[in-house]
Tab-separated table of C-alpha atoms in Angstrom:
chain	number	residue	atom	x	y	z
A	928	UNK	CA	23.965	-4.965	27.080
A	929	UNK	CA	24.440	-4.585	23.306
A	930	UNK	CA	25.729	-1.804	22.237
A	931	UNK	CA	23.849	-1.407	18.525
A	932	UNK	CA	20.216	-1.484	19.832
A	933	UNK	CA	19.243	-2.486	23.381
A	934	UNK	CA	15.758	-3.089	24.305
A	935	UNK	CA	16.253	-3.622	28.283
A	936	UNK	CA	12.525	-1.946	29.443
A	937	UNK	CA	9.590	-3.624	28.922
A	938	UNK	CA	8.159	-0.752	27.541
A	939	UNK	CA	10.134	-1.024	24.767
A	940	UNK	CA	7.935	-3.664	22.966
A	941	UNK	CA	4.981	-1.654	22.711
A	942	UNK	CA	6.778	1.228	21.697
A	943	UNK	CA	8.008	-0.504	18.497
A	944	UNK	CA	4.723	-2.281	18.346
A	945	UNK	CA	2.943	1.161	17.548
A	946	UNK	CA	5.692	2.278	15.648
A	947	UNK	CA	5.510	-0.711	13.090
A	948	UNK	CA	2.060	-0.527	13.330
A	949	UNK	CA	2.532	3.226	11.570
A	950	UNK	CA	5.065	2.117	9.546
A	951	UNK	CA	2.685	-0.363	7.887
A	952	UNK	CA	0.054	1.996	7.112
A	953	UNK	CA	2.412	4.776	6.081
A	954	UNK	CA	4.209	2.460	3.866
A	955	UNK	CA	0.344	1.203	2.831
A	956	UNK	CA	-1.122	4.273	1.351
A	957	UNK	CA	2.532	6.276	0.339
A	958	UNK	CA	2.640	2.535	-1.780
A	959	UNK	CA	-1.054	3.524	-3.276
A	960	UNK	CA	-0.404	6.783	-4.193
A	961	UNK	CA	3.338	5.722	-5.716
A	962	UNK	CA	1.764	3.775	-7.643
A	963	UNK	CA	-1.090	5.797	-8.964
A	964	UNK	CA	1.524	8.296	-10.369
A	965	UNK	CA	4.516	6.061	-11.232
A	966	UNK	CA	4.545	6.747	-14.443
A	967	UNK	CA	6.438	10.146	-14.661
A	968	UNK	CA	8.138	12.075	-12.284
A	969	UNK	CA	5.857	14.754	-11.452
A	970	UNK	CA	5.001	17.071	-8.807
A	971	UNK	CA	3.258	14.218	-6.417
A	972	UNK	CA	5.515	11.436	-7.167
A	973	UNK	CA	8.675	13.544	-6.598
A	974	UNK	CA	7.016	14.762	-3.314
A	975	UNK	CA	6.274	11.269	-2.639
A	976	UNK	CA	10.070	9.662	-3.109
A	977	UNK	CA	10.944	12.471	-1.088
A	978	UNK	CA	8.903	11.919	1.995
A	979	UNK	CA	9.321	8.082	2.427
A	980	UNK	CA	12.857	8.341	3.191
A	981	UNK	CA	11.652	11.452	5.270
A	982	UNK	CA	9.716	9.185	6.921
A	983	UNK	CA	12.092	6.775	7.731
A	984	UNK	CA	14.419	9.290	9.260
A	985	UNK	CA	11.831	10.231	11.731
A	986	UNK	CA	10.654	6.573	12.912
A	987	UNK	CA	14.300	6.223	13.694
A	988	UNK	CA	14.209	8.807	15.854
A	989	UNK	CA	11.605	7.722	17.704
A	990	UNK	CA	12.964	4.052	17.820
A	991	UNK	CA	16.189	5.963	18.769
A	992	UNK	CA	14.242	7.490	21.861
A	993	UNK	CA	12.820	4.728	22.852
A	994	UNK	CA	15.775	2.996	23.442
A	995	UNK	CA	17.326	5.780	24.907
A	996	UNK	CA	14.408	6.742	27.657
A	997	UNK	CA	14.878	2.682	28.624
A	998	UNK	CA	18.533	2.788	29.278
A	999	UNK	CA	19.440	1.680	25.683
A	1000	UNK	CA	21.515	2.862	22.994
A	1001	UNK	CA	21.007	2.293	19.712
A	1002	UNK	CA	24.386	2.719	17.184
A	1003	UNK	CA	22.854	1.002	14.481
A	1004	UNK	CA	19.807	3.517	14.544
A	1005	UNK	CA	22.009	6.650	14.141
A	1006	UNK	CA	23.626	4.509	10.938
A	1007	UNK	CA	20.010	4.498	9.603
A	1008	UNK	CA	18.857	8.020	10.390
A	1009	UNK	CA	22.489	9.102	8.425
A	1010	UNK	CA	21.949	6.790	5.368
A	1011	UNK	CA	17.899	7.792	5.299
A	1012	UNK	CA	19.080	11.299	5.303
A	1013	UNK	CA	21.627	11.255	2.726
A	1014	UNK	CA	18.937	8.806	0.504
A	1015	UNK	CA	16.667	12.793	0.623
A	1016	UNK	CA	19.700	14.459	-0.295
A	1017	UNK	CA	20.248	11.971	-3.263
A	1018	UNK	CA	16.387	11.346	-4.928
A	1019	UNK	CA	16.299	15.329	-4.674
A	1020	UNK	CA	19.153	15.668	-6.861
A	1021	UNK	CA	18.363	12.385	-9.013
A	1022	UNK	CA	14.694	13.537	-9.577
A	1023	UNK	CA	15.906	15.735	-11.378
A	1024	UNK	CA	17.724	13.650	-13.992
A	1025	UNK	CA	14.909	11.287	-14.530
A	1026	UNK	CA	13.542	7.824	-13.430
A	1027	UNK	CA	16.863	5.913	-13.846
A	1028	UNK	CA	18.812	8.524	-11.392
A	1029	UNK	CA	15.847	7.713	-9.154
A	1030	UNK	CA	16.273	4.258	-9.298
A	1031	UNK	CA	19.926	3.802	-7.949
A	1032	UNK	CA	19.594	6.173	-5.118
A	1033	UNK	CA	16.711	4.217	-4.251
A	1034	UNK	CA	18.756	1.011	-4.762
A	1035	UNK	CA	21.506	2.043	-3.179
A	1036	UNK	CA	19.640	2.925	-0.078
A	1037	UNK	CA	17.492	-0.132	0.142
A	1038	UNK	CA	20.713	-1.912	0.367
A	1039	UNK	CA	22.281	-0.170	2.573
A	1040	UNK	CA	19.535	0.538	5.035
A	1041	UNK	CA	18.386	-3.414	4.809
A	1042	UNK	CA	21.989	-4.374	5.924
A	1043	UNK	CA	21.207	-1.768	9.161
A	1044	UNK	CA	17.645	-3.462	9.118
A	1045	UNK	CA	19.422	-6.959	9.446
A	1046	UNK	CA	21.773	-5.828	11.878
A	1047	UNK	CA	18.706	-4.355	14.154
A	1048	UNK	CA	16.906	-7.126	13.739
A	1049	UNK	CA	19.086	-9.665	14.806
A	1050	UNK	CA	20.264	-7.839	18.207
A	1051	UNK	CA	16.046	-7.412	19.059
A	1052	UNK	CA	15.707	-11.027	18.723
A	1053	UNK	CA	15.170	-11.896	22.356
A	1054	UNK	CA	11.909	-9.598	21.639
A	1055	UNK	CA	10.233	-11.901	19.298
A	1056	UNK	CA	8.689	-10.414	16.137
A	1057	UNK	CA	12.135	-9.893	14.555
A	1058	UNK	CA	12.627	-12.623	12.581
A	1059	UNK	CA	9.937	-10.371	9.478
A	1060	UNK	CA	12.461	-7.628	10.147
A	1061	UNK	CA	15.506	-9.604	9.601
A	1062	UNK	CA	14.115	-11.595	6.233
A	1063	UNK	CA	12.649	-7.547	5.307
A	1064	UNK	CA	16.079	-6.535	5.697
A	1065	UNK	CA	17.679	-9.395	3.465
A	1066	UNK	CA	14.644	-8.778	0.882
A	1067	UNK	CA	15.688	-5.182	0.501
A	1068	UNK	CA	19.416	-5.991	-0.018
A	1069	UNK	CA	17.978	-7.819	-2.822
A	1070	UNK	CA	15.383	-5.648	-4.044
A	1071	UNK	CA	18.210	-2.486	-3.924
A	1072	UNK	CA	20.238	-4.525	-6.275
A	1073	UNK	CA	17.663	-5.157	-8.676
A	1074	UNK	CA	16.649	-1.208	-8.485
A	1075	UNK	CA	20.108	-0.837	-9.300
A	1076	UNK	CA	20.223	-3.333	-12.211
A	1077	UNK	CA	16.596	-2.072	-13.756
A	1078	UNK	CA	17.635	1.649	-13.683
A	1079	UNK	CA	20.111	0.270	-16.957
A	1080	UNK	CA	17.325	-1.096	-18.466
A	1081	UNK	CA	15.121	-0.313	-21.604
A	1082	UNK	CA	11.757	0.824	-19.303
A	1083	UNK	CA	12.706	2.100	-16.041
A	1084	UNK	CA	9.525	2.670	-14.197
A	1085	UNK	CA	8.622	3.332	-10.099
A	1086	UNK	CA	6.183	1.006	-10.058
A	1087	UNK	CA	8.570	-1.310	-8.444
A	1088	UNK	CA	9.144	0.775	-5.592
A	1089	UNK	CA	5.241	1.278	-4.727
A	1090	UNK	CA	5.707	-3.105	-4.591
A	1091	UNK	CA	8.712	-2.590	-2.349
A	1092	UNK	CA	7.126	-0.312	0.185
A	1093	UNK	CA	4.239	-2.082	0.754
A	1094	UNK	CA	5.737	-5.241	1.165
A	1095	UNK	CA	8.346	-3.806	3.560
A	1096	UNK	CA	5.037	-2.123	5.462
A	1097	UNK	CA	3.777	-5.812	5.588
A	1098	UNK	CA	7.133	-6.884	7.191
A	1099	UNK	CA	5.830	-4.544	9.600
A	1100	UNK	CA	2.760	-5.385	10.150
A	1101	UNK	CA	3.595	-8.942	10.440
A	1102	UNK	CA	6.468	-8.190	13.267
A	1103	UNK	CA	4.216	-5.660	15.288
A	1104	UNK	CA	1.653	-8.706	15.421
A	1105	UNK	CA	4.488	-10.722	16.551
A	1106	UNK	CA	6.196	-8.428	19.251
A	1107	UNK	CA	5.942	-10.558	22.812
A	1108	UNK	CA	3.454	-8.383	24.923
A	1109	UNK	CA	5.103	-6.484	28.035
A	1110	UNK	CA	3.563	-8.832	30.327
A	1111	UNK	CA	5.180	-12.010	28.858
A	1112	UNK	CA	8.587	-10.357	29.234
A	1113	UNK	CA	10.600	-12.290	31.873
């Protein structure tokens, strides 16, 4: 049994298969509105950077349950829930310094929650549907780095982090679709 993330009940597929299923459209509309009010850092977009990491502290915790209430653990989980929560504690502070503050917080979390995204992904293999997590993971390693990078840049804007979401939601939606059903699971 792997001590990061185990997945040893069937159940646990459809548990993650509703809970990526959320993610997706969370990440969908939280993308929309981003993007509607990227352009300064006002009431709804600060609420907004706020409640996506939020978010992503709380779908931990019910991935960590999961696992848990099916004889799992789930090490790399806790990592995430940590990093999520200190990524709150860091846009609340940067938000109010401005867009480039914003920016590598942001960057620095998608990297390091990507390299706990990779790390998950790889131990749930054996469920199918991983492999959009793992490449999601890699993509925001990448995309973290070029927050970073744009926050020093003539026209720092959020737009790019409306893109990010929803393609990460998409990652998402794509695994959920791609989880083996409970009944296929030997």
């Amino acid at each position: 049994m792997d001590t990061l993330v185990s997945t040893a009940s069937p159940s646990v597929p459809a548990t993650l298969r509703k809970l990526y299923f959320g993610r997706f459209a969370f990440a969908a509309v939280w993308a929309g509105l981003l993007f509607a009010t990227a352009d300064t850092l006002g009431p709804l977009s600060v609420a907004l950077l706020l409640v996506y990491p939020l978010f992503d502290v709380a779908a931990a915790i019910v991935d960590v349950r999961s696992a848990k209430a099916n004889g799992g653990t789930a090490a790399a989980l806790h990592v995430n829930i940590a990093i999520s929560s200190l990524a709150v504690i860091g846009l609340a502070v940067a938000v109010t310094s401005g867009i480039p503050d914003v920016l590598r917080i942001w960057g620095a979390w998608a990297v390091a929650s990507g390299l706990v995204q990779l790390v998950v992904g790889a131990v749930r293999r054996a469920l199918g549907g991983q492999w959009p997590m793992i490449i999601s993971g890699a993509i925001s390693v990448l995309a973290g780095t070029s927050f970073i990078t744009q926050a020093g840049s003539g026209d720092p804007t959020l737009v790019n982090l409306a893109g990010y979401a929803f393609l990460g939601g998409v990652f998402f939606l794509v695994s959920a679709l791609r989880l083996r059903p409970t009944r296929n699971r030997a």
